PDB file of C-alpha atoms and ligand atoms in Angstrom:
ATOM      1  CA  UNK A  25      25.960-110.300 103.297  1.00 96.00           C
ATOM      2  CA  UNK A  26      28.755-107.833 103.809  1.00 97.00           C
ATOM      3  CA  UNK A  27      30.304-106.427 100.628  1.00 98.00           C
ATOM      4  CA  UNK A  28      33.852-105.176 100.212  1.00 98.00           C
ATOM      5  CA  UNK A  29      33.990-102.053  98.101  1.00 97.00           C
ATOM      6  CA  UNK A  30      37.393-100.692  97.249  1.00 95.00           C
ATOM      7  CA  UNK A  31      39.277 -99.523  94.155  1.00 95.00           C
ATOM      8  CA  UNK A  32      36.200-100.000  91.952  1.00 96.00           C
ATOM      9  CA  UNK A  33      35.661-103.609  93.062  1.00 98.00           C
ATOM     10  CA  UNK A  34      32.564-104.874  94.851  1.00 98.00           C
ATOM     11  CA  UNK A  35      32.523-108.442  96.131  1.00 98.00           C
ATOM     12  CA  UNK A  36      30.806-110.545  98.785  1.00 98.00           C
ATOM     13  CA  UNK A  37      33.095-110.566 101.829  1.00 98.00           C
ATOM     14  CA  UNK A  38      32.201-114.157 102.643  1.00 98.00           C
ATOM     15  CA  UNK A  39      33.427-116.501  99.931  1.00 98.00           C
ATOM     16  CA  UNK A  40      33.862-120.228  99.484  1.00 98.00           C
ATOM     17  CA  UNK A  41      37.284-121.918  99.618  1.00 98.00           C
ATOM     18  CA  UNK A  42      37.711-124.901  97.295  1.00 98.00           C
ATOM     19  CA  UNK A  43      40.901-126.592  98.478  1.00 98.00           C
ATOM     20  CA  UNK A  44      41.059-129.669  98.588  1.00 98.00           C
ATOM     21  CA  UNK A  45      37.805-130.257  96.657  1.00 98.00           C
ATOM     22  CA  UNK A  46      38.426-132.163  93.437  1.00 98.00           C
ATOM     23  CA  UNK A  47      36.805-134.348  90.775  1.00 98.00           C
ATOM     24  CA  UNK A  48      33.083-134.927  90.310  1.00 98.00           C
ATOM     25  CA  UNK A  49      32.527-134.602  94.067  1.00 98.00           C
ATOM     26  CA  UNK A  50      34.386-131.297  94.037  1.00 98.00           C
ATOM     27  CA  UNK A  51      32.235-129.979  91.180  1.00 98.00           C
ATOM     28  CA  UNK A  52      29.066-131.037  93.016  1.00 98.00           C
ATOM     29  CA  UNK A  53      30.264-129.375  96.226  1.00 98.00           C
ATOM     30  CA  UNK A  54      30.979-126.080  94.442  1.00 98.00           C
ATOM     31  CA  UNK A  55      27.539-126.203  92.824  1.00 98.00           C
ATOM     32  CA  UNK A  56      25.959-126.847  96.237  1.00 98.00           C
ATOM     33  CA  UNK A  57      27.835-123.876  97.702  1.00 98.00           C
ATOM     34  CA  UNK A  58      26.471-121.633  94.937  1.00 98.00           C
ATOM     35  CA  UNK A  59      22.954-123.056  95.506  1.00 98.00           C
ATOM     36  CA  UNK A  60      23.326-122.283  99.215  1.00 98.00           C
ATOM     37  CA  UNK A  61      24.115-118.661  98.344  1.00 98.00           C
ATOM     38  CA  UNK A  62      27.882-118.249  97.934  1.00 98.00           C
ATOM     39  CA  UNK A  63      28.781-115.884  95.097  1.00 98.00           C
ATOM     40  CA  UNK A  64      32.536-115.598  95.713  1.00 98.00           C
ATOM     41  CA  UNK A  65      34.618-118.661  94.853  1.00 98.00           C
ATOM     42  CA  UNK A  66      38.331-119.133  95.561  1.00 98.00           C
ATOM     43  CA  UNK A  67      40.499-121.597  93.653  1.00 98.00           C
ATOM     44  CA  UNK A  68      44.139-121.873  92.515  1.00 98.00           C
ATOM     45  CA  UNK A  69      46.216-123.503  89.801  1.00 98.00           C
ATOM     46  CA  UNK A  70      47.948-125.464  92.565  1.00 98.00           C
ATOM     47  CA  UNK A  71      44.698-127.077  93.746  1.00 98.00           C
ATOM     48  CA  UNK A  72      44.339-128.981  90.470  1.00 98.00           C
ATOM     49  CA  UNK A  73      40.583-128.365  90.597  1.00 98.00           C
ATOM     50  CA  UNK A  74      39.948-125.405  88.285  1.00 98.00           C
ATOM     51  CA  UNK A  75      38.072-127.598  85.773  1.00 98.00           C
ATOM     52  CA  UNK A  76      35.931-129.047  88.587  1.00 98.00           C
ATOM     53  CA  UNK A  77      35.253-125.599  90.014  1.00 98.00           C
ATOM     54  CA  UNK A  78      34.330-124.492  86.486  1.00 98.00           C
ATOM     55  CA  UNK A  79      31.887-127.385  86.154  1.00 98.00           C
ATOM     56  CA  UNK A  80      30.280-126.486  89.475  1.00 98.00           C
ATOM     57  CA  UNK A  81      29.905-122.892  88.317  1.00 98.00           C
ATOM     58  CA  UNK A  82      28.434-123.945  84.960  1.00 98.00           C
ATOM     59  CA  UNK A  83      26.002-126.408  86.552  1.00 98.00           C
ATOM     60  CA  UNK A  84      24.768-123.742  88.963  1.00 98.00           C
ATOM     61  CA  UNK A  85      23.466-121.715  85.988  1.00 98.00           C
ATOM     62  CA  UNK A  86      24.104-118.530  87.952  1.00 98.00           C
ATOM     63  CA  UNK A  87      24.981-115.715  85.502  1.00 98.00           C
ATOM     64  CA  UNK A  88      28.707-115.042  85.320  1.00 98.00           C
ATOM     65  CA  UNK A  89      28.245-111.409  86.300  1.00 98.00           C
ATOM     66  CA  UNK A  90      26.785-112.422  89.678  1.00 98.00           C
ATOM     67  CA  UNK A  91      29.887-114.381  90.673  1.00 98.00           C
ATOM     68  CA  UNK A  92      33.305-113.328  91.904  1.00 98.00           C
ATOM     69  CA  UNK A  93      35.965-115.883  90.890  1.00 99.00           C
ATOM     70  CA  UNK A  94      39.538-115.783  92.178  1.00 99.00           C
ATOM     71  CA  UNK A  95      42.394-118.006  91.071  1.00 99.00           C
ATOM     72  CA  UNK A  96      46.100-117.958  91.890  1.00 98.00           C
ATOM     73  CA  UNK A  97      49.294-118.346  89.901  1.00 98.00           C
ATOM     74  CA  UNK A  98      51.479-121.238  91.054  1.00 98.00           C
ATOM     75  CA  UNK A  99      55.046-120.529  92.114  1.00 96.00           C
ATOM     76  CA  UNK A 100      56.406-122.038  88.892  1.00 96.00           C
ATOM     77  CA  UNK A 101      54.194-119.794  86.749  1.00 98.00           C
ATOM     78  CA  UNK A 102      55.549-116.398  87.752  1.00 98.00           C
ATOM     79  CA  UNK A 103      57.812-115.607  84.790  1.00 98.00           C
ATOM     80  CA  UNK A 104      56.182-113.259  82.251  1.00 98.00           C
ATOM     81  CA  UNK A 105      55.462-115.920  79.617  1.00 98.00           C
ATOM     82  CA  UNK A 106      54.203-118.410  82.225  1.00 98.00           C
ATOM     83  CA  UNK A 107      51.843-115.827  83.742  1.00 98.00           C
ATOM     84  CA  UNK A 108      50.191-115.309  80.351  1.00 98.00           C
ATOM     85  CA  UNK A 109      50.122-118.968  79.307  1.00 98.00           C
ATOM     86  CA  UNK A 110      48.968-120.396  82.635  1.00 98.00           C
ATOM     87  CA  UNK A 111      46.224-117.784  83.030  1.00 98.00           C
ATOM     88  CA  UNK A 112      44.863-118.745  79.611  1.00 98.00           C
ATOM     89  CA  UNK A 113      44.888-122.344  80.813  1.00 98.00           C
ATOM     90  CA  UNK A 114      43.088-121.397  84.048  1.00 98.00           C
ATOM     91  CA  UNK A 115      40.411-119.586  82.039  1.00 98.00           C
ATOM     92  CA  UNK A 116      40.003-122.570  79.742  1.00 98.00           C
ATOM     93  CA  UNK A 117      39.706-125.011  82.660  1.00 98.00           C
ATOM     94  CA  UNK A 118      37.285-122.762  84.517  1.00 98.00           C
ATOM     95  CA  UNK A 119      35.274-122.241  81.325  1.00 98.00           C
ATOM     96  CA  UNK A 120      35.342-118.480  81.852  1.00 98.00           C
ATOM     97  CA  UNK A 121      36.151-115.479  79.633  1.00 98.00           C
ATOM     98  CA  UNK A 122      37.614-113.492  82.492  1.00 98.00           C
ATOM     99  CA  UNK A 123      38.663-113.803  86.127  1.00 98.00           C
ATOM    100  CA  UNK A 124      37.625-111.341  88.785  1.00 98.00           C
ATOM    101  CA  UNK A 125      40.889-111.631  90.668  1.00 98.00           C
ATOM    102  CA  UNK A 126      44.249-113.194  89.836  1.00 98.00           C
ATOM    103  CA  UNK A 127      46.706-113.585  92.707  1.00 98.00           C
ATOM    104  CA  UNK A 128      50.356-114.516  93.112  1.00 98.00           C
ATOM    105  CA  UNK A 129      49.877-117.587  95.345  1.00 98.00           C
ATOM    106  CA  UNK A 130      53.237-117.411  97.151  1.00 98.00           C
ATOM    107  CA  UNK A 131      56.036-114.839  96.816  1.00 98.00           C
ATOM    108  CA  UNK A 132      58.873-115.997  94.582  1.00 97.00           C
ATOM    109  CA  UNK A 133      62.496-116.262  95.622  1.00 92.00           C
ATOM    110  CA  UNK A 134      63.697-116.510  92.013  1.00 95.00           C
ATOM    111  CA  UNK A 135      61.470-114.410  89.715  1.00 98.00           C
ATOM    112  CA  UNK A 136      61.385-110.658  90.312  1.00 98.00           C
ATOM    113  CA  UNK A 137      58.129-109.270  91.623  1.00 98.00           C
ATOM    114  CA  UNK A 138      58.388-106.508  88.994  1.00 98.00           C
ATOM    115  CA  UNK A 139      58.337-109.067  86.170  1.00 98.00           C
ATOM    116  CA  UNK A 140      55.344-110.982  87.533  1.00 98.00           C
ATOM    117  CA  UNK A 141      53.285-107.918  88.373  1.00 98.00           C
ATOM    118  CA  UNK A 142      54.000-106.313  84.985  1.00 98.00           C
ATOM    119  CA  UNK A 143      52.750-109.468  83.244  1.00 98.00           C
ATOM    120  CA  UNK A 144      49.667-109.568  85.470  1.00 98.00           C
ATOM    121  CA  UNK A 145      48.988-105.887  84.781  1.00 98.00           C
ATOM    122  CA  UNK A 146      49.069-106.623  81.049  1.00 98.00           C
ATOM    123  CA  UNK A 147      46.495-109.387  81.597  1.00 98.00           C
ATOM    124  CA  UNK A 148      44.282-106.970  83.485  1.00 98.00           C
ATOM    125  CA  UNK A 149      44.625-104.388  80.713  1.00 98.00           C
ATOM    126  CA  UNK A 150      43.652-107.026  78.144  1.00 98.00           C
ATOM    127  CA  UNK A 151      40.494-107.902  80.139  1.00 98.00           C
ATOM    128  CA  UNK A 152      41.483-111.449  81.123  1.00 98.00           C
ATOM    129  CA  UNK A 153      41.236-110.510  84.782  1.00 98.00           C
ATOM    130  CA  UNK A 154      39.425-107.558  86.347  1.00 98.00           C
ATOM    131  CA  UNK A 155      41.828-107.195  89.286  1.00 98.00           C
ATOM    132  CA  UNK A 156      45.194-108.518  90.432  1.00 98.00           C
ATOM    133  CA  UNK A 157      46.646-109.160  93.858  1.00 98.00           C
ATOM    134  CA  UNK A 158      48.937-111.229  96.043  1.00 98.00           C
ATOM    135  CA  UNK A 159      48.814-113.933  98.682  1.00 98.00           C
ATOM    136  CA  UNK A 160      51.091-114.803 101.590  1.00 98.00           C
ATOM    137  CA  UNK A 161      52.753-111.394 101.353  1.00 98.00           C
ATOM    138  CA  UNK A 162      54.290-109.760 104.437  1.00 98.00           C
ATOM    139  CA  UNK A 163      54.170-106.018 105.157  1.00 98.00           C
ATOM    140  CA  UNK A 164      57.553-105.540 103.458  1.00 97.00           C
ATOM    141  CA  UNK A 165      56.553-107.475 100.338  1.00 98.00           C
ATOM    142  CA  UNK A 166      53.256-105.595 100.233  1.00 98.00           C
ATOM    143  CA  UNK A 167      55.054-102.239 100.296  1.00 97.00           C
ATOM    144  CA  UNK A 168      57.119-103.420  97.328  1.00 98.00           C
ATOM    145  CA  UNK A 169      54.076-104.726  95.437  1.00 98.00           C
ATOM    146  CA  UNK A 170      52.061-101.500  95.749  1.00 98.00           C
ATOM    147  CA  UNK A 171      55.024 -99.546  94.389  1.00 98.00           C
ATOM    148  CA  UNK A 172      55.070-101.801  91.322  1.00 98.00           C
ATOM    149  CA  UNK A 173      51.401-102.309  90.473  1.00 98.00           C
ATOM    150  CA  UNK A 174      47.818-101.437  91.286  1.00 98.00           C
ATOM    151  CA  UNK A 175      46.850-104.465  93.379  1.00 98.00           C
ATOM    152  CA  UNK A 176      43.561-105.090  95.171  1.00 98.00           C
ATOM    153  CA  UNK A 177      44.117-107.726  97.811  1.00 98.00           C
ATOM    154  CA  UNK A 178      46.451-109.772  99.980  1.00 98.00           C
ATOM    155  CA  UNK A 179      45.174-113.230 100.882  1.00 98.00           C
ATOM    156  CA  UNK A 180      46.720-114.564 104.093  1.00 98.00           C
ATOM    157  CA  UNK A 181      45.978-116.988 106.899  1.00 98.00           C
ATOM    158  CA  UNK A 182      43.793-115.275 109.473  1.00 98.00           C
ATOM    159  CA  UNK A 183      41.615-116.619 112.290  1.00 98.00           C
ATOM    160  CA  UNK A 184      41.216-115.944 116.023  1.00 98.00           C
ATOM    161  CA  UNK A 185      44.437-117.783 116.930  1.00 98.00           C
ATOM    162  CA  UNK A 186      46.756-115.844 114.613  1.00 98.00           C
ATOM    163  CA  UNK A 187      47.687-112.223 115.247  1.00 97.00           C
ATOM    164  CA  UNK A 188      47.683-110.517 111.848  1.00 97.00           C
ATOM    165  CA  UNK A 189      47.499-106.900 113.044  1.00 97.00           C
ATOM    166  CA  UNK A 190      50.687-105.889 111.235  1.00 97.00           C
ATOM    167  CA  UNK A 191      49.712-107.187 107.806  1.00 97.00           C
ATOM    168  CA  UNK A 192      46.092-106.067 108.204  1.00 97.00           C
ATOM    169  CA  UNK A 193      47.299-102.565 109.089  1.00 97.00           C
ATOM    170  CA  UNK A 194      49.497-102.472 105.976  1.00 97.00           C
ATOM    171  CA  UNK A 195      46.673-103.808 103.808  1.00 96.00           C
ATOM    172  CA  UNK A 196      44.316-101.059 105.003  1.00 96.00           C
ATOM    173  CA  UNK A 197      47.009 -98.367 104.721  1.00 96.00           C
ATOM    174  CA  UNK A 198      47.334 -99.214 101.024  1.00 96.00           C
ATOM    175  CA  UNK A 199      43.546 -99.214 100.475  1.00 96.00           C
ATOM    176  CA  UNK A 200      43.475-102.972  99.803  1.00 97.00           C
ATOM    177  CA  UNK A 201      41.416-105.718 101.383  1.00 98.00           C
ATOM    178  CA  UNK A 202      42.652-108.806 103.200  1.00 98.00           C
ATOM    179  CA  UNK A 203      41.144-112.217 102.453  1.00 98.00           C
ATOM    180  CA  UNK A 204      41.358-114.528 105.449  1.00 98.00           C
ATOM    181  CA  UNK A 205      42.215-118.084 104.459  1.00 98.00           C
ATOM    182  CA  UNK A 206      41.813-121.011 106.855  1.00 98.00           C
ATOM    183  CA  UNK A 207      39.350-118.749 108.730  1.00 98.00           C
ATOM    184  CA  UNK A 208      38.071-121.553 110.964  1.00 98.00           C
ATOM    185  CA  UNK A 209      41.646-122.742 111.513  1.00 98.00           C
ATOM    186  CA  UNK A 210      40.944-126.073 109.788  1.00 97.00           C
ATOM    187  CA  UNK A 211      38.679-127.315 112.548  1.00 93.00           C
ATOM    188  CA  UNK A 212      40.432-125.791 115.569  1.00 97.00           C
ATOM    189  CA  UNK A 213      37.868-122.991 115.778  1.00 98.00           C
ATOM    190  CA  UNK A 214      34.812-125.278 116.084  1.00 97.00           C
ATOM    191  CA  UNK A 215      36.468-127.040 119.048  1.00 96.00           C
ATOM    192  CA  UNK A 216      37.488-123.914 120.958  1.00 98.00           C
ATOM    193  CA  UNK A 217      35.815-123.557 124.362  1.00 97.00           C
ATOM    194  CA  UNK A 218      35.965-119.744 124.501  1.00 98.00           C
ATOM    195  CA  UNK A 219      34.357-119.383 121.077  1.00 98.00           C
ATOM    196  CA  UNK A 220      31.762-122.040 121.902  1.00 98.00           C
ATOM    197  CA  UNK A 221      30.900-120.163 125.110  1.00 98.00           C
ATOM    198  CA  UNK A 222      30.466-116.863 123.263  1.00 98.00           C
ATOM    199  CA  UNK A 223      28.351-118.623 120.630  1.00 98.00           C
ATOM    200  CA  UNK A 224      25.893-119.864 123.277  1.00 98.00           C
ATOM    201  CA  UNK A 225      24.884-116.244 124.008  1.00 98.00           C
ATOM    202  CA  UNK A 226      23.790-115.761 120.403  1.00 98.00           C
ATOM    203  CA  UNK A 227      22.576-119.262 119.553  1.00 98.00           C
ATOM    204  CA  UNK A 228      25.556-119.630 117.201  1.00 98.00           C
ATOM    205  CA  UNK A 229      28.436-122.086 116.881  1.00 98.00           C
ATOM    206  CA  UNK A 230      32.109-121.342 117.483  1.00 98.00           C
ATOM    207  CA  UNK A 231      32.729-121.309 113.701  1.00 98.00           C
ATOM    208  CA  UNK A 232      29.947-118.768 113.188  1.00 98.00           C
ATOM    209  CA  UNK A 233      31.364-116.569 115.961  1.00 98.00           C
ATOM    210  CA  UNK A 234      34.857-116.611 114.436  1.00 98.00           C
ATOM    211  CA  UNK A 235      33.541-115.823 110.947  1.00 98.00           C
ATOM    212  CA  UNK A 236      31.352-113.022 112.323  1.00 98.00           C
ATOM    213  CA  UNK A 237      34.415-111.617 114.146  1.00 98.00           C
ATOM    214  CA  UNK A 238      36.246-111.506 110.798  1.00 98.00           C
ATOM    215  CA  UNK A 239      33.258-109.931 109.005  1.00 98.00           C
ATOM    216  CA  UNK A 240      33.100-107.166 111.620  1.00 98.00           C
ATOM    217  CA  UNK A 241      36.619-106.030 110.670  1.00 98.00           C
ATOM    218  CA  UNK A 242      37.004-103.379 107.962  1.00 96.00           C
ATOM    219  CA  UNK A 243      38.550-104.516 104.674  1.00 96.00           C
ATOM    220  CA  UNK A 244      38.399-108.206 105.674  1.00 98.00           C
ATOM    221  CA  UNK A 245      36.930-111.011 103.551  1.00 98.00           C
ATOM    222  CA  UNK A 246      36.993-114.724 104.450  1.00 98.00           C
ATOM    223  CA  UNK A 247      36.834-117.936 102.425  1.00 98.00           C
ATOM    224  CA  UNK A 248      35.948-120.913 104.643  1.00 98.00           C
ATOM    225  CA  UNK A 249      35.911-124.304 102.955  1.00 98.00           C
ATOM    226  CA  UNK A 250      33.093-126.668 103.852  1.00 98.00           C
ATOM    227  CA  UNK A 251      32.365-130.110 102.500  1.00 97.00           C
ATOM    228  CA  UNK A 252      28.813-130.458 103.763  1.00 97.00           C
ATOM    229  CA  UNK A 253      25.726-128.396 102.971  1.00 98.00           C
ATOM    230  CA  UNK A 254      25.188-128.069 106.742  1.00 98.00           C
ATOM    231  CA  UNK A 255      28.584-126.391 107.284  1.00 98.00           C
ATOM    232  CA  UNK A 256      28.167-124.265 104.148  1.00 98.00           C
ATOM    233  CA  UNK A 257      24.822-122.953 105.370  1.00 98.00           C
ATOM    234  CA  UNK A 258      26.068-122.379 108.912  1.00 98.00           C
ATOM    235  CA  UNK A 259      29.106-120.428 107.702  1.00 98.00           C
ATOM    236  CA  UNK A 260      27.030-117.993 105.659  1.00 98.00           C
ATOM    237  CA  UNK A 261      24.307-117.641 108.320  1.00 98.00           C
ATOM    238  CA  UNK A 262      26.235-115.016 110.277  1.00 98.00           C
ATOM    239  CA  UNK A 263      24.627-111.783 109.162  1.00 98.00           C
ATOM    240  CA  UNK A 264      21.751-111.750 111.671  1.00 98.00           C
ATOM    241  CA  UNK A 265      23.730-110.989 114.838  1.00 98.00           C
ATOM    242  CA  UNK A 266      26.497-108.684 116.035  1.00 98.00           C
ATOM    243  CA  UNK A 267      29.162-109.375 118.629  1.00 98.00           C
ATOM    244  CA  UNK A 268      29.042-107.304 121.810  1.00 98.00           C
ATOM    245  CA  UNK A 269      32.232-105.281 122.429  1.00 98.00           C
ATOM    246  CA  UNK A 270      33.238-107.531 125.351  1.00 98.00           C
ATOM    247  CA  UNK A 271      32.918-110.619 123.166  1.00 98.00           C
ATOM    248  CA  UNK A 272      34.956-109.033 120.384  1.00 98.00           C
ATOM    249  CA  UNK A 273      37.592-108.184 122.985  1.00 98.00           C
ATOM    250  CA  UNK A 274      37.608-111.766 124.296  1.00 98.00           C
ATOM    251  CA  UNK A 275      38.212-113.066 120.758  1.00 98.00           C
ATOM    252  CA  UNK A 276      40.879-110.415 120.135  1.00 98.00           C
ATOM    253  CA  UNK A 277      42.634-111.745 123.244  1.00 97.00           C
ATOM    254  CA  UNK A 278      42.946-115.224 121.687  1.00 98.00           C
ATOM    255  CA  UNK A 279      45.177-113.909 118.891  1.00 97.00           C
ATOM    256  CA  UNK A 280      48.648-115.400 119.074  1.00 96.00           C
ATOM    257  CA  UNK A 281      51.137-117.399 117.073  1.00 95.00           C
ATOM    258  CA  UNK A 282      48.722-120.086 115.888  1.00 97.00           C
ATOM    259  CA  UNK A 283      49.911-120.206 112.302  1.00 98.00           C
ATOM    260  CA  UNK A 284      48.903-123.439 110.547  1.00 97.00           C
ATOM    261  CA  UNK A 285      50.121-122.940 106.976  1.00 97.00           C
ATOM    262  CA  UNK A 286      53.900-122.572 107.012  1.00 96.00           C
ATOM    263  CA  UNK A 287      55.727-124.236 104.140  1.00 95.00           C
ATOM    264  CA  UNK A 288      59.498-124.585 104.346  1.00 93.00           C
ATOM    265  CA  UNK A 289      61.088-123.099 101.239  1.00 92.00           C
ATOM    266  CA  UNK A 290      57.894-121.217 100.318  1.00 95.00           C
ATOM    267  CA  UNK A 291      56.998-119.092 103.332  1.00 96.00           C
ATOM    268  CA  UNK A 292      58.494-115.611 103.538  1.00 96.00           C
ATOM    269  CA  UNK A 293      59.896-114.304 106.834  1.00 95.00           C
ATOM    270  CA  UNK A 294      56.483-113.691 108.437  1.00 96.00           C
ATOM    271  CA  UNK A 295      55.703-110.456 110.267  1.00 93.00           C
ATOM    272  CA  UNK A 296      55.749-110.906 114.025  1.00 77.00           C
TER     273      UNK A 296
HETATM  274  P1  NAP B 302      39.265-123.654 106.849  1.00 67.85           P
HETATM  275  O1  NAP B 302      38.292-123.121 105.890  1.00 67.85           O
HETATM  276  O2  NAP B 302      39.605-122.855 108.057  1.00 67.85           O
HETATM  277  O3  NAP B 302      38.811-125.083 107.401  1.00 67.85           O
HETATM  278  C1  NAP B 302      38.195-126.048 106.618  1.00 67.85           C
HETATM  279  C2  NAP B 302      37.866-127.222 107.556  1.00 67.85           C
HETATM  280  O4  NAP B 302      36.969-126.751 108.571  1.00 67.85           O
HETATM  281  C3  NAP B 302      37.195-128.370 106.856  1.00 67.85           C
HETATM  282  O5  NAP B 302      37.725-129.547 107.434  1.00 67.85           O
HETATM  283  C4  NAP B 302      35.733-128.209 107.207  1.00 67.85           C
HETATM  284  O6  NAP B 302      35.067-129.429 107.350  1.00 67.85           O
HETATM  285  C5  NAP B 302      35.785-127.541 108.569  1.00 67.85           C
HETATM  286  N1  NAP B 302      34.625-126.669 108.754  1.00 67.85           N
HETATM  287  C6  NAP B 302      34.225-125.668 107.937  1.00 67.85           C
HETATM  288  N2  NAP B 302      33.111-125.080 108.429  1.00 67.85           N
HETATM  289  C7  NAP B 302      32.814-125.734 109.573  1.00 67.85           C
HETATM  290  C8  NAP B 302      31.769-125.598 110.511  1.00 67.85           C
HETATM  291  N3  NAP B 302      30.827-124.678 110.377  1.00 67.85           N
HETATM  292  N4  NAP B 302      31.766-126.436 111.600  1.00 67.85           N
HETATM  293  C9  NAP B 302      32.718-127.359 111.740  1.00 67.85           C
HETATM  294  N5  NAP B 302      33.734-127.549 110.877  1.00 67.85           N
HETATM  295  C10 NAP B 302      33.783-126.746 109.795  1.00 67.85           C
HETATM  296  O7  NAP B 302      40.663-124.015 106.164  1.00 67.85           O
HETATM  297  P2  NAP B 302      41.240-124.073 104.682  1.00 67.85           P
HETATM  298  O8  NAP B 302      40.483-125.026 103.851  1.00 67.85           O
HETATM  299  O9  NAP B 302      42.706-124.217 104.843  1.00 67.85           O
HETATM  300  O10 NAP B 302      41.015-122.582 104.123  1.00 67.85           O
HETATM  301  C11 NAP B 302      39.902-122.185 103.376  1.00 67.85           C
HETATM  302  C12 NAP B 302      40.268-121.859 101.943  1.00 67.85           C
HETATM  303  O11 NAP B 302      41.321-120.903 101.891  1.00 67.85           O
HETATM  304  C13 NAP B 302      40.817-123.047 101.135  1.00 67.85           C
HETATM  305  O12 NAP B 302      39.784-123.897 100.715  1.00 67.85           O
HETATM  306  C14 NAP B 302      41.522-122.323 100.015  1.00 67.85           C
HETATM  307  O13 NAP B 302      40.570-121.912  99.022  1.00 67.85           O
HETATM  308  C15 NAP B 302      42.107-121.101 100.734  1.00 67.85           C
HETATM  309  N6  NAP B 302      43.530-121.263 101.157  1.00 67.85           N
HETATM  310  C16 NAP B 302      44.466-120.448 100.584  1.00 67.85           C
HETATM  311  C17 NAP B 302      45.809-120.563 100.930  1.00 67.85           C
HETATM  312  C18 NAP B 302      46.831-119.670 100.292  1.00 67.85           C
HETATM  313  O14 NAP B 302      48.032-119.961 100.388  1.00 67.85           O
HETATM  314  N7  NAP B 302      46.422-118.580  99.674  1.00 67.85           N
HETATM  315  C19 NAP B 302      46.207-121.516 101.886  1.00 67.85           C
HETATM  316  C20 NAP B 302      45.229-122.316 102.465  1.00 67.85           C
HETATM  317  C21 NAP B 302      43.891-122.185 102.105  1.00 67.85           C
HETATM  318  P3  NAP B 302      34.079-130.024 106.239  1.00 67.85           P
HETATM  319  O15 NAP B 302      34.815-129.997 104.939  1.00 67.85           O
HETATM  320  O16 NAP B 302      33.780-131.383 106.753  1.00 67.85           O
HETATM  321  O17 NAP B 302      32.849-129.157 106.194  1.00 67.85           O
END
């Protein structure tokens, strides 16, 4: 496993994404992921699955201190009072005393960033979350956020078909880490001929190649979601090979405008 170590945090760089897992099946899937070896779990208020994720965590019987748990504040919970109240509710649903990381899920167009980050900082100071951060923030929004608060991370879409050099550069400049969501591009990666071809050289699949490519980048974490034990195991079985420079370059060359998650009314003006 690769670990990210920055600003006093230490977490497994490869985590497990839990959207759209839900209900008893969702809880079982989270427990299976922990059994398989995942120790970093990503959820969000918006996913409606915090209680199921919490059940999966509880059933795993893995000590709390060995897990890294991230959740995210919904867009309608960014006012100061809502930050405090909804985080308490997230903790209750998850069955946890504290979060490792609390993120702003999407930037707000109505509530000031200063208000939200001040409320989140108070939660961190009170011990309800160890770290705070943001998601779907552009370079400009990130500059603003680091002026207002001590944040740890920016979670954004990142995979071989999306060029994120600008936001990754800004993330590193500020000493933060970037968590890549949709890291296997929701199934596009496994079907890509170039990635499949590279994988053949190493006895690995296209998904494993793409995840390895992310893991080989400084300050980058990734949170693939997988429904089956087979995919879960494959996605974490990427720490026994290294990409040759020419293969890394071939994957770099795929990067383009392949954004998948773009929500009208929510998305900021993305960096180009
Ligand atoms: P993803 O992880 O790139 O793709 C998940 C899809 O890929 C599933 O259909 C899964 O199938 C398939 N898959 C996974 N591993 C595979 C493998 N080894 N071989 C073949 N297929 C494989 O996309 P995502 O779910 O959008 O993103 C991951 C996580 O990021 C989410 O669960 C969520 O926690 C987070 N996220 C955050 C935001 C945000 O705004 N911050 C937005 C989107 C997502 P199976 O289920 O059948 O295994």
